[in-house]
XYZ file of C-alpha atoms in Angstrom:
132
model
C 27.827 -295.639 -28.947
C 24.786 -296.683 -27.280
C 22.997 -299.204 -29.711
C 20.049 -301.297 -28.634
C 19.556 -304.415 -30.555
C 16.465 -306.605 -30.634
C 16.245 -309.969 -32.471
C 12.996 -311.659 -33.843
C 12.411 -314.689 -35.696
C 9.304 -314.913 -37.974
C 7.306 -316.191 -35.135
C 8.150 -313.718 -32.507
C 8.170 -310.567 -34.822
C 4.856 -309.179 -34.023
C 5.620 -309.049 -30.161
C 9.232 -307.726 -30.637
C 8.245 -305.176 -33.212
C 5.399 -303.906 -30.607
C 8.312 -303.533 -27.875
C 10.703 -301.900 -30.653
C 7.838 -299.299 -31.644
C 6.760 -298.432 -27.882
C 10.627 -297.429 -27.069
C 11.115 -295.705 -30.544
C 10.600 -292.204 -29.236
C 13.790 -292.582 -26.874
C 16.334 -293.000 -29.974
C 17.785 -290.810 -32.629
C 17.350 -293.492 -35.144
C 15.170 -296.616 -35.341
C 16.326 -299.313 -37.768
C 14.774 -302.643 -38.767
C 17.058 -305.068 -40.575
C 15.453 -307.942 -42.516
C 17.616 -310.790 -42.879
C 17.911 -314.413 -43.845
C 18.417 -316.998 -41.059
C 21.733 -318.427 -40.707
C 22.748 -321.870 -41.811
C 23.506 -323.931 -38.618
C 26.102 -325.815 -40.422
C 28.225 -322.510 -41.126
C 26.699 -319.902 -38.710
C 26.506 -317.748 -41.934
C 23.229 -316.500 -43.487
C 22.079 -318.509 -46.594
C 21.865 -315.324 -48.325
C 24.885 -314.003 -49.957
C 23.644 -310.365 -50.065
C 23.080 -310.572 -46.178
C 26.639 -311.736 -45.640
C 28.001 -308.995 -47.558
C 25.612 -306.343 -46.121
C 25.713 -307.026 -42.371
C 29.316 -306.385 -41.375
C 28.833 -302.763 -43.489
C 25.576 -301.786 -41.614
C 26.869 -302.833 -38.169
C 30.094 -300.999 -38.610
C 28.008 -297.823 -39.844
C 25.729 -298.257 -36.859
C 28.636 -298.714 -34.345
C 30.375 -295.540 -35.549
C 27.154 -293.283 -34.995
C 27.240 -291.401 -31.670
C 23.728 -291.344 -31.516
C 21.321 -293.518 -29.732
C 20.365 -296.017 -32.186
C 18.112 -299.156 -32.037
C 18.019 -301.830 -34.206
C 15.399 -304.619 -34.631
C 17.100 -307.981 -36.510
C 14.246 -309.631 -38.101
C 15.049 -313.210 -39.409
C 12.788 -314.150 -42.463
C 13.356 -317.781 -42.159
C 15.208 -320.534 -44.158
C 15.420 -320.367 -47.947
C 12.208 -322.231 -48.621
C 10.169 -320.253 -46.150
C 11.463 -317.165 -47.556
C 10.821 -318.168 -51.105
C 7.269 -319.113 -50.645
C 5.332 -315.960 -52.215
C 2.777 -316.094 -49.438
C 5.483 -315.287 -46.732
C 3.940 -313.200 -44.228
C 6.487 -310.432 -44.605
C 6.256 -310.332 -48.311
C 2.283 -309.892 -48.239
C 2.581 -307.529 -45.081
C 0.972 -304.184 -45.982
C 3.583 -302.128 -43.953
C 6.785 -303.875 -44.994
C 5.904 -305.239 -48.448
C 9.391 -307.159 -48.685
C 10.903 -308.124 -51.844
C 14.545 -309.171 -50.899
C 16.723 -309.601 -47.955
C 18.575 -307.917 -46.581
C 16.125 -304.841 -46.340
C 17.128 -302.048 -43.971
C 14.400 -299.718 -43.060
C 14.450 -296.492 -41.001
C 11.308 -296.335 -38.877
C 9.964 -293.045 -37.520
C 6.460 -292.005 -35.988
C 4.961 -295.384 -36.655
C 5.953 -295.440 -40.493
C 8.751 -296.370 -42.873
C 10.913 -293.271 -43.413
C 13.420 -294.776 -45.587
C 14.753 -298.132 -47.086
C 17.489 -299.660 -48.355
C 16.680 -302.909 -50.509
C 18.831 -306.122 -51.021
C 21.000 -304.489 -53.872
C 21.835 -301.376 -52.024
C 21.949 -302.368 -48.357
C 25.727 -302.711 -48.393
C 26.644 -299.393 -49.791
C 27.900 -297.368 -47.226
C 26.986 -293.881 -48.933
C 23.321 -295.245 -49.002
C 23.346 -296.240 -45.301
C 24.839 -292.864 -44.607
C 22.076 -291.122 -46.295
C 19.474 -293.343 -44.549
C 20.756 -292.464 -41.187
C 21.301 -288.709 -42.014
C 17.855 -288.624 -42.916
C 16.735 -289.462 -39.268
């Protein structure tokens, strides 16, 4: 399936997000996945929920026959993310409370979202994708 993946860090997020939204009309589904950074010593996320959800999300997206764009946005290391003034926690659009968070983006707005406690559930991912 034609899946386009863009990666963004906290410092590059705004520019990558603008590119993502400018190309959004070309895709059947536009998804943003907010993740915790990977620990360089293990190459796994420091967030156990991210480690659990990522493979399930990727499997579902790769199985889709639609054009899907995925923006993976890394929120930082644990101390950065835990800061209550983290830019994505206070962002008026995303209002993140946890990672991973999977968002369906359509027409310049959030159409649906799966929070950290449900982002690994296949049926919820299916519902999010079918709403597009």
